[in-house]
Tab-separated table of C-alpha atoms and ligand atoms in Angstrom:
chain	number	residue	atom	x	y	z
A	20	MET	CA	-44.840	-4.874	17.834
A	21	THR	CA	-41.629	-2.824	16.938
A	22	VAL	CA	-39.025	-4.796	15.659
A	23	ARG	CA	-35.739	-5.064	17.922
A	24	VAL	CA	-32.722	-6.887	16.668
A	25	ARG	CA	-29.008	-6.894	17.486
A	26	ILE	CA	-25.770	-7.540	16.750
A	27	ALA	CA	-23.476	-8.771	20.189
A	28	PRO	CA	-20.234	-9.234	18.606
A	29	SER	CA	-17.497	-9.601	21.153
A	30	PRO	CA	-14.338	-7.590	20.902
A	31	THR	CA	-11.866	-10.650	20.623
A	32	GLY	CA	-11.118	-10.609	17.081
A	33	ASN	CA	-11.830	-7.892	14.003
A	34	LEU	CA	-14.658	-7.664	12.513
A	35	HIS	CA	-15.705	-11.272	10.738
A	36	ILE	CA	-17.170	-12.136	7.518
A	37	GLY	CA	-19.935	-14.209	9.274
A	38	THR	CA	-20.615	-11.388	11.927
A	39	ALA	CA	-20.578	-8.962	9.320
A	40	ARG	CA	-23.043	-11.077	7.467
A	41	THR	CA	-25.306	-11.498	10.209
A	42	ALA	CA	-24.850	-7.305	11.011
A	43	VAL	CA	-26.206	-7.829	7.209
A	44	PHE	CA	-29.618	-9.929	7.963
A	45	ASN	CA	-30.270	-8.040	11.157
A	46	TRP	CA	-29.853	-5.220	9.435
A	47	LEU	CA	-32.191	-5.773	6.150
A	48	PHE	CA	-34.537	-7.176	9.027
A	49	ALA	CA	-34.762	-4.429	11.134
A	50	ARG	CA	-35.249	-1.358	8.146
A	51	HIS	CA	-37.745	-4.213	6.156
A	52	GLN	CA	-39.844	-4.239	9.590
A	53	GLY	CA	-39.132	-0.546	9.927
A	54	GLY	CA	-37.549	-1.874	13.700
A	55	LYS	CA	-34.444	-0.878	15.534
A	56	PHE	CA	-30.745	-2.233	15.061
A	57	ILE	CA	-28.726	-2.251	18.414
A	58	LEU	CA	-25.140	-2.799	18.719
A	59	ARG	CA	-24.286	-4.028	21.811
A	60	ILE	CA	-20.421	-5.246	22.364
A	61	GLU	CA	-19.868	-8.494	24.380
A	62	ASP	CA	-16.780	-7.804	26.167
A	63	THR	CA	-17.163	-9.705	29.434
A	64	ASP	CA	-13.612	-12.500	28.041
A	65	THR	CA	-12.351	-9.742	30.180
A	66	GLU	CA	-8.588	-11.135	29.106
A	67	ARG	CA	-10.004	-11.605	25.184
A	68	SER	CA	-11.681	-8.879	24.946
A	69	ARG	CA	-9.111	-5.491	23.310
A	70	PRO	CA	-10.684	-1.615	23.040
A	71	GLU	CA	-9.342	-1.776	19.149
A	72	TYR	CA	-11.605	-4.727	18.419
A	73	THR	CA	-14.202	-2.648	19.425
A	74	GLU	CA	-12.951	0.132	17.159
A	75	ASN	CA	-12.361	-2.451	14.366
A	76	ILE	CA	-16.189	-3.559	14.375
A	77	LYS	CA	-17.532	0.264	14.867
A	78	SER	CA	-15.667	1.264	11.999
A	79	GLY	CA	-16.186	-1.841	9.683
A	80	LEU	CA	-20.122	-1.799	10.353
A	81	THR	CA	-20.162	2.111	9.366
A	82	TRP	CA	-17.969	1.115	6.457
A	83	LEU	CA	-20.604	-1.532	5.269
A	84	GLY	CA	-23.214	1.146	5.720
A	85	LEU	CA	-23.996	-0.898	8.673
A	86	ASN	CA	-26.270	1.943	10.805
A	87	TRP	CA	-27.105	1.246	14.553
A	88	ASP	CA	-30.092	2.684	15.987
A	89	GLU	CA	-28.944	2.400	20.119
A	90	GLY	CA	-25.707	1.238	21.392
A	91	PRO	CA	-22.904	0.144	21.330
A	92	PHE	CA	-23.574	-0.815	24.606
A	93	PHE	CA	-21.067	-2.999	26.574
A	94	GLN	CA	-21.131	-5.702	28.803
A	95	THR	CA	-19.155	-5.083	31.109
A	96	ASN	CA	-21.216	-1.724	32.271
A	97	ARG	CA	-23.943	-3.807	32.845
A	98	LEU	CA	-22.632	-6.580	35.466
A	99	ASP	CA	-24.939	-5.683	37.921
A	100	LEU	CA	-28.045	-6.859	35.473
A	101	TYR	CA	-26.325	-10.317	35.653
A	102	LYS	CA	-25.241	-10.693	39.253
A	103	LYS	CA	-29.159	-9.593	39.818
A	104	ALA	CA	-30.321	-12.229	37.980
A	105	ILE	CA	-27.836	-14.897	39.064
A	106	GLN	CA	-28.859	-14.233	42.747
A	107	GLN	CA	-32.258	-14.214	41.341
A	108	LEU	CA	-31.888	-18.400	40.324
A	109	LEU	CA	-30.593	-18.593	43.109
A	110	ASP	CA	-32.796	-17.484	45.890
A	111	LYS	CA	-35.188	-19.702	42.965
A	112	GLY	CA	-33.283	-23.058	43.130
A	113	LEU	CA	-32.405	-23.161	40.012
A	114	ALA	CA	-28.770	-22.559	40.197
A	115	TYR	CA	-26.264	-23.483	42.785
A	116	ARG	CA	-22.444	-23.572	43.464
A	117	CYS	CA	-20.606	-26.089	42.270
A	118	TYR	CA	-17.095	-26.930	43.981
A	119	CYS	CA	-15.365	-29.123	41.237
A	120	THR	CA	-12.095	-28.243	40.696
A	121	SER	CA	-10.969	-28.511	37.426
A	122	GLU	CA	-9.088	-31.775	38.198
A	123	GLU	CA	-12.225	-33.291	38.956
A	124	LEU	CA	-14.445	-32.262	35.840
A	125	GLU	CA	-11.294	-33.522	33.512
A	126	GLN	CA	-11.990	-36.674	35.614
A	127	MET	CA	-15.003	-37.262	35.700
A	128	ARG	CA	-14.584	-36.375	31.242
A	129	GLU	CA	-11.647	-38.831	31.274
A	130	ALA	CA	-13.495	-40.932	32.898
A	131	GLN	CA	-16.660	-41.037	30.559
A	132	LYS	CA	-14.087	-41.384	27.629
A	133	ALA	CA	-13.343	-44.172	28.884
A	134	ARG	CA	-17.258	-45.712	28.807
A	135	LYS	CA	-17.203	-43.836	25.448
A	136	GLN	CA	-20.087	-41.758	26.151
A	137	ALA	CA	-20.085	-37.296	25.277
A	138	PRO	CA	-18.740	-35.752	28.223
A	139	ARG	CA	-21.061	-34.023	30.269
A	140	TYR	CA	-21.118	-32.277	33.629
A	141	ASP	CA	-22.787	-34.746	35.980
A	142	ASN	CA	-24.588	-32.786	38.440
A	143	ARG	CA	-22.909	-33.980	40.840
A	144	HIS	CA	-22.769	-31.265	43.190
A	145	ARG	CA	-26.461	-30.371	42.732
A	146	ASN	CA	-27.784	-31.553	45.736
A	147	LEU	CA	-24.984	-31.392	47.705
A	148	THR	CA	-25.730	-30.723	52.253
A	149	GLU	CA	-24.723	-27.838	54.373
A	150	GLU	CA	-22.005	-29.849	55.955
A	151	GLU	CA	-20.087	-30.503	52.634
A	152	LYS	CA	-20.199	-27.299	51.110
A	153	ALA	CA	-19.131	-25.729	54.357
A	154	ALA	CA	-16.559	-28.592	54.065
A	155	PHE	CA	-15.592	-27.533	50.292
A	156	VAL	CA	-15.437	-23.506	51.445
A	157	ALA	CA	-12.936	-24.745	54.104
A	158	GLU	CA	-10.813	-26.574	52.168
A	159	GLY	CA	-10.394	-22.794	50.286
A	160	ARG	CA	-12.447	-23.697	47.205
A	161	ARG	CA	-14.440	-21.129	45.249
A	162	PRO	CA	-17.631	-22.193	44.041
A	163	VAL	CA	-19.214	-21.651	40.089
A	164	ILE	CA	-22.344	-21.456	39.686
A	165	ARG	CA	-24.709	-23.461	37.534
A	166	PHE	CA	-27.655	-23.381	36.541
A	167	LYS	CA	-30.151	-26.656	36.727
A	168	ILE	CA	-30.838	-28.242	33.587
A	169	GLU	CA	-33.276	-31.384	33.475
A	170	ASP	CA	-32.451	-33.706	31.460
A	171	GLU	CA	-35.797	-34.878	30.296
A	172	ARG	CA	-36.684	-31.406	28.942
A	173	LEU	CA	-37.432	-31.188	25.167
A	174	ILE	CA	-36.781	-28.139	24.191
A	175	GLU	CA	-38.460	-26.894	20.599
A	176	TRP	CA	-38.632	-23.636	19.060
A	177	ASN	CA	-40.344	-22.090	15.705
A	178	ASP	CA	-36.528	-20.683	14.256
A	179	LEU	CA	-38.113	-18.503	11.134
A	180	VAL	CA	-34.964	-19.983	8.837
A	181	ARG	CA	-34.655	-23.860	10.320
A	182	GLY	CA	-38.465	-24.256	11.142
A	183	LYS	CA	-39.520	-26.240	13.872
A	184	VAL	CA	-36.630	-27.242	16.067
A	185	THR	CA	-36.000	-29.656	18.711
A	186	TRP	CA	-33.475	-30.540	21.157
A	187	LYS	CA	-32.769	-32.978	24.209
A	188	ALA	CA	-31.655	-31.094	27.494
A	189	SER	CA	-30.103	-34.036	28.027
A	190	ASP	CA	-27.346	-33.405	25.026
A	191	LEU	CA	-26.824	-30.063	26.403
A	192	GLY	CA	-23.801	-31.308	28.531
A	193	GLY	CA	-25.697	-31.228	32.136
A	194	ASP	CA	-25.539	-28.254	34.244
A	195	MET	CA	-24.462	-24.950	32.539
A	196	VAL	CA	-21.624	-22.907	34.102
A	197	ILE	CA	-23.127	-19.265	34.167
A	198	ALA	CA	-20.721	-17.423	36.598
A	199	ARG	CA	-17.481	-18.107	36.887
A	200	ALA	CA	-15.565	-18.648	40.379
A	201	ALA	CA	-14.976	-15.697	42.257
A	202	GLU	CA	-11.664	-13.785	42.289
A	203	ASN	CA	-12.271	-11.910	44.964
A	204	PRO	CA	-13.215	-13.913	48.910
A	205	GLU	CA	-15.739	-11.036	49.312
A	206	ALA	CA	-18.412	-11.339	46.081
A	207	GLU	CA	-20.534	-14.138	45.488
A	208	PHE	CA	-19.894	-15.528	42.325
A	209	GLY	CA	-17.339	-14.095	39.406
A	210	GLN	CA	-18.178	-13.467	35.858
A	211	PRO	CA	-21.133	-13.887	34.310
A	212	LEU	CA	-20.960	-16.398	31.361
A	213	TYR	CA	-22.166	-15.412	27.794
A	214	ASN	CA	-25.761	-17.553	28.139
A	215	LEU	CA	-26.560	-15.862	31.402
A	216	ALA	CA	-25.509	-12.213	30.285
A	217	VAL	CA	-27.522	-12.602	26.181
A	218	VAL	CA	-30.768	-13.908	27.744
A	219	VAL	CA	-30.836	-10.628	30.297
A	220	ASP	CA	-29.599	-8.309	27.654
A	221	ASP	CA	-31.935	-9.414	25.125
A	222	THR	CA	-34.312	-9.566	27.644
A	223	ASP	CA	-33.624	-6.473	29.082
A	224	MET	CA	-33.054	-4.784	25.545
A	225	GLY	CA	-36.495	-5.915	24.563
A	226	ILE	CA	-35.645	-7.795	21.541
A	227	THR	CA	-37.710	-9.461	19.482
A	228	HIS	CA	-35.932	-11.707	16.855
A	229	VAL	CA	-32.500	-13.003	17.582
A	230	VAL	CA	-30.985	-13.872	14.195
A	231	ARG	CA	-27.835	-15.400	14.280
A	232	GLY	CA	-25.213	-18.158	13.091
A	233	GLU	CA	-26.066	-22.052	13.218
A	234	ASP	CA	-23.276	-22.189	15.272
A	235	HIS	CA	-25.787	-21.060	18.335
A	236	ILE	CA	-28.361	-23.254	17.939
A	237	ALA	CA	-27.251	-24.966	21.438
A	238	ASN	CA	-26.571	-22.053	22.775
A	239	THR	CA	-30.728	-20.675	22.176
A	240	ALA	CA	-31.513	-24.521	23.664
A	241	LYS	CA	-29.750	-23.311	26.355
A	242	GLN	CA	-31.059	-19.769	26.542
A	243	ILE	CA	-34.725	-20.333	26.125
A	244	LEU	CA	-34.198	-22.775	29.377
A	245	LEU	CA	-32.771	-19.859	31.171
A	246	TYR	CA	-35.724	-17.099	29.886
A	247	GLU	CA	-38.437	-19.589	31.885
A	248	ALA	CA	-36.159	-19.309	34.195
A	249	LEU	CA	-36.076	-15.790	34.854
A	250	GLY	CA	-39.790	-15.250	33.900
A	251	ALA	CA	-38.881	-13.343	30.941
A	252	LYS	CA	-41.057	-13.473	27.122
A	253	VAL	CA	-38.875	-15.918	24.988
A	254	PRO	CA	-37.600	-13.902	21.946
A	255	GLU	CA	-38.413	-15.436	18.575
A	256	PHE	CA	-35.607	-17.067	16.677
A	257	ALA	CA	-33.504	-17.565	13.366
A	258	HIS	CA	-30.005	-19.187	12.701
A	259	THR	CA	-28.655	-17.918	9.363
A	260	PRO	CA	-25.943	-21.037	7.505
A	261	LEU	CA	-22.716	-20.957	7.845
A	262	ILE	CA	-20.586	-19.403	5.399
A	263	LEU	CA	-18.294	-22.189	3.192
A	264	ASN	CA	-15.478	-22.509	1.227
A	265	GLU	CA	-15.709	-23.850	-1.958
A	266	LYS	CA	-14.630	-27.256	-0.515
A	267	GLY	CA	-17.326	-26.693	1.341
A	268	GLN	CA	-15.431	-26.032	4.961
A	269	LYS	CA	-16.913	-23.096	7.083
A	270	LEU	CA	-14.570	-20.363	6.137
A	271	SER	CA	-11.745	-19.867	8.018
A	272	LYS	CA	-8.709	-18.755	8.485
A	273	ARG	CA	-7.000	-21.089	6.128
A	274	ASP	CA	-9.238	-19.523	3.361
A	275	GLY	CA	-6.557	-16.529	3.574
A	276	VAL	CA	-9.315	-14.044	4.458
A	277	THR	CA	-11.426	-13.885	7.550
A	278	SER	CA	-11.812	-9.800	8.824
A	279	ILE	CA	-13.421	-7.483	6.598
A	280	ASP	CA	-10.326	-5.549	7.152
A	281	ASP	CA	-8.978	-8.302	4.615
A	282	PHE	CA	-11.457	-7.653	1.725
A	283	LYS	CA	-11.089	-4.052	2.123
A	284	GLU	CA	-7.472	-4.246	1.621
A	285	MET	CA	-7.993	-6.479	-0.636
A	286	GLY	CA	-9.583	-4.406	-3.452
A	287	PHE	CA	-13.529	-4.900	-2.670
A	288	LEU	CA	-15.886	-1.564	-2.212
A	289	PRO	CA	-18.176	-1.721	0.770
A	290	GLU	CA	-21.126	-1.095	-1.397
A	291	ALA	CA	-20.076	-4.349	-3.077
A	292	MET	CA	-18.894	-6.734	-0.053
A	293	ALA	CA	-22.892	-5.605	1.309
A	294	ASN	CA	-24.532	-6.589	-1.913
A	295	TYR	CA	-22.604	-10.045	-1.677
A	296	MET	CA	-22.501	-10.886	1.583
A	297	SER	CA	-26.735	-10.161	1.630
A	298	LEU	CA	-27.226	-13.116	-1.501
A	299	LEU	CA	-24.760	-15.354	1.036
A	300	GLY	CA	-27.868	-16.778	2.298
A	301	TRP	CA	-30.923	-14.945	0.835
A	302	THR	CA	-32.474	-15.287	-2.208
A	303	PRO	CA	-34.415	-12.140	-3.481
A	304	PRO	CA	-38.003	-12.827	-4.536
A	305	ASP	CA	-36.486	-12.482	-7.731
A	306	SER	CA	-33.566	-14.496	-8.123
A	307	THR	CA	-32.668	-12.934	-11.104
A	308	GLU	CA	-31.571	-9.679	-9.377
A	309	GLU	CA	-27.941	-9.404	-8.311
A	310	ILE	CA	-27.048	-5.951	-7.849
A	311	PHE	CA	-28.928	-4.324	-5.068
A	312	THR	CA	-28.041	-1.534	-2.342
A	313	LEU	CA	-28.956	-1.808	1.243
A	314	SER	CA	-31.737	-0.081	1.050
A	315	GLN	CA	-33.061	-1.772	-1.772
A	316	ALA	CA	-32.817	-5.052	-0.580
A	317	ALA	CA	-33.908	-3.946	2.811
A	318	GLU	CA	-36.838	-3.385	0.598
A	319	LYS	CA	-37.547	-7.482	-0.230
A	320	PHE	CA	-35.693	-8.622	3.079
A	321	ASP	CA	-37.877	-11.556	5.144
A	322	LEU	CA	-35.956	-14.649	6.549
A	323	ASP	CA	-38.326	-17.376	5.086
A	324	ARG	CA	-36.089	-16.595	1.957
A	325	VAL	CA	-33.365	-17.442	3.570
A	326	ASN	CA	-31.506	-20.876	3.023
A	327	LYS	CA	-30.938	-23.296	5.090
A	328	ALA	CA	-28.216	-24.728	3.783
A	329	GLY	CA	-24.536	-23.664	4.293
A	330	ALA	CA	-23.776	-20.383	1.637
A	331	LYS	CA	-21.230	-21.183	-0.694
A	332	PHE	CA	-18.398	-17.916	-0.462
A	333	ASP	CA	-17.907	-17.726	-4.106
A	334	TRP	CA	-15.359	-15.537	-5.024
A	335	ALA	CA	-15.835	-14.851	-8.927
A	336	LYS	CA	-19.218	-13.830	-7.798
A	337	LEU	CA	-17.827	-11.460	-5.183
A	338	ASP	CA	-15.186	-10.315	-7.954
A	339	TRP	CA	-17.899	-9.552	-10.710
A	340	ILE	CA	-20.659	-7.887	-8.517
A	341	ASN	CA	-17.469	-5.581	-7.463
A	342	SER	CA	-16.080	-5.144	-11.214
A	343	GLN	CA	-20.019	-3.798	-11.452
A	344	TYR	CA	-19.563	-1.238	-8.464
A	345	ILE	CA	-16.681	-0.203	-9.943
A	346	HIS	CA	-17.128	0.345	-13.642
A	347	ASN	CA	-20.594	2.104	-12.820
A	348	MET	CA	-18.803	4.929	-10.692
A	349	PRO	CA	-17.806	8.155	-12.081
A	350	ALA	CA	-13.667	8.490	-12.444
A	351	ASP	CA	-13.779	11.784	-9.489
A	352	LYS	CA	-14.748	8.986	-7.120
A	353	LEU	CA	-12.929	5.995	-7.898
A	354	VAL	CA	-10.395	8.469	-8.294
A	355	GLU	CA	-10.145	8.887	-4.731
A	356	LEU	CA	-10.564	5.812	-4.069
A	357	LEU	CA	-7.691	4.134	-6.395
A	358	VAL	CA	-4.906	6.491	-4.810
A	359	PRO	CA	-4.101	4.660	-1.878
A	360	TYR	CA	-4.105	1.662	-3.801
A	361	TRP	CA	-1.406	3.478	-6.275
A	362	GLN	CA	0.742	5.212	-3.407
A	363	LYS	CA	0.768	1.375	-1.777
A	364	ALA	CA	2.537	0.030	-4.590
A	365	GLY	CA	4.830	2.853	-4.385
A	366	TYR	CA	4.075	5.727	-7.234
A	367	LYS	CA	3.822	8.832	-5.926
A	368	VAL	CA	1.129	10.204	-7.130
A	369	ASP	CA	-0.148	13.221	-5.252
A	370	LEU	CA	-4.604	13.919	-6.483
A	371	GLU	CA	-4.378	17.373	-5.041
A	372	SER	CA	-1.338	18.179	-7.510
A	373	ASP	CA	-2.495	16.458	-10.311
A	374	ARG	CA	-6.553	15.309	-9.987
A	375	PRO	CA	-7.192	15.755	-13.708
A	376	TRP	CA	-4.554	13.372	-15.442
A	377	LEU	CA	-5.366	10.903	-12.256
A	378	GLU	CA	-8.736	11.433	-12.939
A	379	THR	CA	-8.281	10.813	-17.102
A	380	LEU	CA	-6.709	7.603	-16.295
A	381	THR	CA	-9.045	6.180	-13.745
A	382	ALA	CA	-11.516	6.802	-16.579
A	383	LEU	CA	-8.896	4.864	-19.277
A	384	ILE	CA	-8.910	2.513	-16.750
A	385	GLY	CA	-11.604	1.905	-14.948
A	386	PRO	CA	-13.492	-0.788	-17.399
A	387	SER	CA	-10.946	-2.973	-16.445
A	388	LEU	CA	-10.524	-3.030	-13.051
A	389	THR	CA	-11.999	-5.922	-11.339
A	390	ARG	CA	-11.111	-4.615	-7.425
A	391	LEU	CA	-9.369	-1.506	-6.968
A	392	SER	CA	-5.798	-3.578	-6.389
A	393	ASP	CA	-6.001	-4.206	-10.020
A	394	ALA	CA	-4.855	-0.764	-10.571
A	395	PRO	CA	-1.546	-0.698	-10.113
A	396	LYS	CA	-0.893	-3.324	-12.368
A	397	GLU	CA	-3.533	-1.519	-15.312
A	398	SER	CA	-2.194	1.570	-15.021
A	399	ARG	CA	2.035	0.807	-14.447
A	400	LEU	CA	3.170	1.848	-17.541
A	401	LEU	CA	0.890	5.047	-17.436
A	402	LEU	CA	2.451	5.697	-14.647
A	403	GLY	CA	5.580	5.823	-16.245
A	404	GLU	CA	7.077	2.549	-15.140
A	405	SER	CA	9.754	1.015	-18.188
A	406	LEU	CA	8.641	-0.805	-21.044
A	407	GLU	CA	9.119	-4.324	-21.369
A	408	TYR	CA	8.443	-5.524	-24.649
A	409	SER	CA	6.376	-8.013	-25.762
A	410	GLU	CA	7.691	-10.600	-28.244
A	411	ASP	CA	5.305	-9.338	-30.633
A	412	ALA	CA	5.628	-5.438	-29.864
A	413	ILE	CA	8.820	-6.626	-30.710
A	414	GLU	CA	8.145	-7.914	-34.180
A	415	GLN	CA	5.382	-4.724	-34.983
A	416	LEU	CA	8.265	-2.562	-34.479
A	417	GLN	CA	10.745	-4.478	-36.393
A	418	LYS	CA	8.036	-4.980	-39.582
A	419	GLU	CA	9.555	-3.020	-42.789
A	420	GLY	CA	8.750	0.739	-42.861
A	421	VAL	CA	7.841	1.317	-38.603
A	422	GLY	CA	11.153	3.139	-38.197
A	423	GLU	CA	9.672	5.763	-40.847
A	424	ILE	CA	6.526	5.975	-39.793
A	425	LEU	CA	7.119	5.981	-35.767
A	426	THR	CA	10.349	9.255	-36.712
A	427	SER	CA	7.922	10.613	-38.878
A	428	ILE	CA	4.928	11.110	-35.930
A	429	LYS	CA	8.032	11.749	-33.164
A	430	GLU	CA	8.921	14.734	-35.144
A	431	ALA	CA	5.393	15.737	-35.846
A	432	ILE	CA	5.320	16.327	-32.068
A	433	GLU	CA	7.664	18.385	-31.481
A	434	SER	CA	5.833	21.124	-32.251
A	435	TYR	CA	3.096	20.640	-30.042
A	436	SER	CA	3.532	21.975	-26.695
A	437	GLN	CA	0.138	19.974	-25.484
A	438	LEU	CA	-1.233	17.920	-27.565
A	439	THR	CA	-5.143	17.250	-27.520
A	440	GLN	CA	-6.518	13.991	-28.668
A	441	ASP	CA	-7.253	16.026	-31.995
A	442	ASP	CA	-3.145	16.724	-32.397
A	443	ALA	CA	-3.258	13.539	-32.020
A	444	LYS	CA	-5.109	12.270	-34.341
A	445	ASP	CA	-4.675	14.633	-37.532
A	446	ILE	CA	-1.029	12.823	-36.612
A	447	VAL	CA	-1.911	9.371	-37.474
A	448	LYS	CA	-4.017	10.870	-40.281
A	449	LYS	CA	-1.095	12.455	-42.333
A	450	VAL	CA	1.218	10.127	-41.270
A	451	THR	CA	-0.950	7.238	-42.752
A	452	LYS	CA	-1.015	9.348	-45.824
A	453	GLN	CA	2.158	10.033	-46.377
A	454	ALA	CA	3.611	6.872	-45.199
A	455	LYS	CA	0.695	5.557	-47.626
A	456	VAL	CA	0.269	2.403	-45.143
A	457	LYS	CA	-2.830	1.133	-43.714
A	458	LYS	CA	-4.369	3.616	-40.198
A	459	GLY	CA	-3.982	0.309	-38.842
A	460	LEU	CA	-0.093	-0.154	-39.330
A	461	VAL	CA	0.539	3.305	-37.720
A	462	MET	CA	-2.530	2.628	-34.702
A	463	ARG	CA	-0.476	-0.987	-33.126
A	464	SER	CA	3.109	0.521	-34.348
A	465	LEU	CA	2.363	3.159	-31.881
A	466	ARG	CA	0.771	1.086	-29.297
A	467	ALA	CA	4.114	-1.137	-29.474
A	468	ALA	CA	6.499	2.133	-29.265
A	469	LEU	CA	4.085	3.497	-26.656
A	470	MET	CA	2.785	0.847	-24.705
A	471	GLY	CA	5.328	-2.442	-25.903
A	472	GLU	CA	2.288	-4.316	-25.999
A	473	LEU	CA	-0.055	-4.812	-28.849
A	474	GLN	CA	-3.453	-4.896	-26.334
A	475	GLY	CA	-4.716	-2.295	-24.140
A	476	PRO	CA	-6.917	0.879	-23.225
A	477	ASP	CA	-7.944	3.210	-25.926
A	478	LEU	CA	-4.990	4.429	-27.340
A	479	ILE	CA	-5.499	8.320	-28.055
A	480	GLN	CA	-6.283	8.581	-24.574
A	481	SER	CA	-3.139	6.102	-23.182
A	482	TRP	CA	-0.611	8.302	-25.249
A	483	LEU	CA	-2.383	11.803	-24.551
A	484	LEU	CA	-1.937	10.705	-20.825
A	485	LEU	CA	2.183	10.353	-21.695
A	486	SER	CA	2.199	13.282	-23.440
A	487	GLN	CA	1.840	15.366	-20.446
A	488	LYS	CA	3.794	13.813	-18.294
A	489	GLY	CA	6.704	13.751	-22.106
A	490	LEU	CA	7.154	10.114	-21.609
A	491	ASP	CA	5.635	9.653	-25.664
A	492	LYS	CA	8.736	11.345	-26.872
A	493	VAL	CA	10.659	8.961	-24.663
A	494	ARG	CA	9.113	6.190	-25.189
A	495	LEU	CA	9.320	6.951	-28.781
A	496	GLN	CA	12.646	7.139	-29.096
A	497	GLN	CA	13.380	4.115	-27.161
A	498	SER	CA	11.463	2.726	-29.482
A	499	LEU	CA	13.650	3.231	-32.682
A	500	GLU	CA	16.491	1.922	-31.259
A	501	GLN	CA	14.173	-1.420	-30.915
A	502	SER	CA	12.926	-1.255	-34.520
A	503	MET	CA	16.691	-0.279	-35.515
A	504	THR	CA	18.110	-3.265	-34.285
A	505	SER	CA	16.148	-5.224	-37.086
A	506	GLU	CA	17.631	-3.576	-39.741
A	507	SER	CA	20.761	-2.423	-38.876
B	6	LIG	N1	-21.269	-12.480	21.591
B	6	LIG	C1	-21.610	-14.025	20.442
B	6	LIG	C2	-20.937	-13.747	19.144
B	6	LIG	O1	-19.850	-13.122	18.643
B	6	LIG	C3	-22.864	-13.405	20.143
B	6	LIG	C4	-24.102	-14.733	19.788
B	6	LIG	C5	-24.803	-13.771	19.708
B	6	LIG	O2	-25.308	-13.278	18.458
B	6	LIG	O3	-25.328	-14.114	20.484
B	6	LIG	O4	-20.381	-15.222	18.634
């Protein structure tokens, strides 16, 4: 048997983190099993579906490296298949027309509520006589199609994540609607609904394993009844745990992020996101292993190591994983990813004309980045933002003798048209000797002068970057003024 799995998003919003994680698990399972991963767009809800969301879903999956083998298939292109299935259920007497109005259904629910019962459809139109039906039609009522659910049934399956799951049919809310009422009076029935369309598609596409979020468990129970009614083979099911926020609630819009685009914008790398999502609910055989590509994870992935308990979203861990990917990326590649973040922050950087300088900058700040979006903050002083001296930098600049040291450095650089690393080191050496001080004092003073603070990335490298933009002279002059303020 060739494993065939699918991801079946509804294009009613951008690619959601929950859907993306489900896609990761499906992809890993398919790749591990040498199977196929299929993309199906569930767009039967024409009011809420939008082509731009389909595009966003496709580009998000591609960004994450989750390539699909077949599709995208669109449910709106497959309506005839669903109609055929609905007709088949009607013909077999397993589905029927229900003429209830929304007011009647509402009244029914109110009455149930008053009796402290769970709301459900009470199957009242299951056995209408021909006369009753004709009377409703004469009133101009348009029926929905309901699928019969026998309350006594117990539905069971062996879930590949959760083990044996048992569901009482009486908890499914009564006979379920599988098609809306027709808008066109000529049509037999209207838009087919989710559970029916999924079963028809999963059967038609030969899906062997349905791997999806645990919020679909009740749907699975309903769908098993539909597979049986349509005489189709029931696939295997695996329900993955929900993603929870730090408080243990389902991760939602309130947590500030929902779509993969949000994470992209925040400066997470696709490799880090995919890596982190694979760990959201799955434990690799060697649980100390945390950094791996999707292909490496696929070698080890199996559904029996997917946890039942909800997966807590751990920002610190995601940040750590992201930083590992950033730190291991060569500067010539990383720089290309940083440019948009600099530009967005308002810096006029141009990779084409300034690549060597930007690459050196990237190599210098790379190790201090956790997210790509940290780049503007980490590099603002090297990108020419004006200095604000920290208190200890001012203190340093105002120490005795520092004015002379900085003046000597300033004079020394005048004779170089292009400062090299060796030149910079030579200047520090000479000035140290001449002033008869410790090298540390010269270095700290220079750092305070060039960067306005006493901590930061490699000083000589920073100096060279500033020097190539003519900024070292400007800053030395400016710092001399600071240093003089105390001496005057
Ligand atoms: N369209 C459904 C969703 O987005 C698919 C669920 C399923 O995988 O069957 O939740």
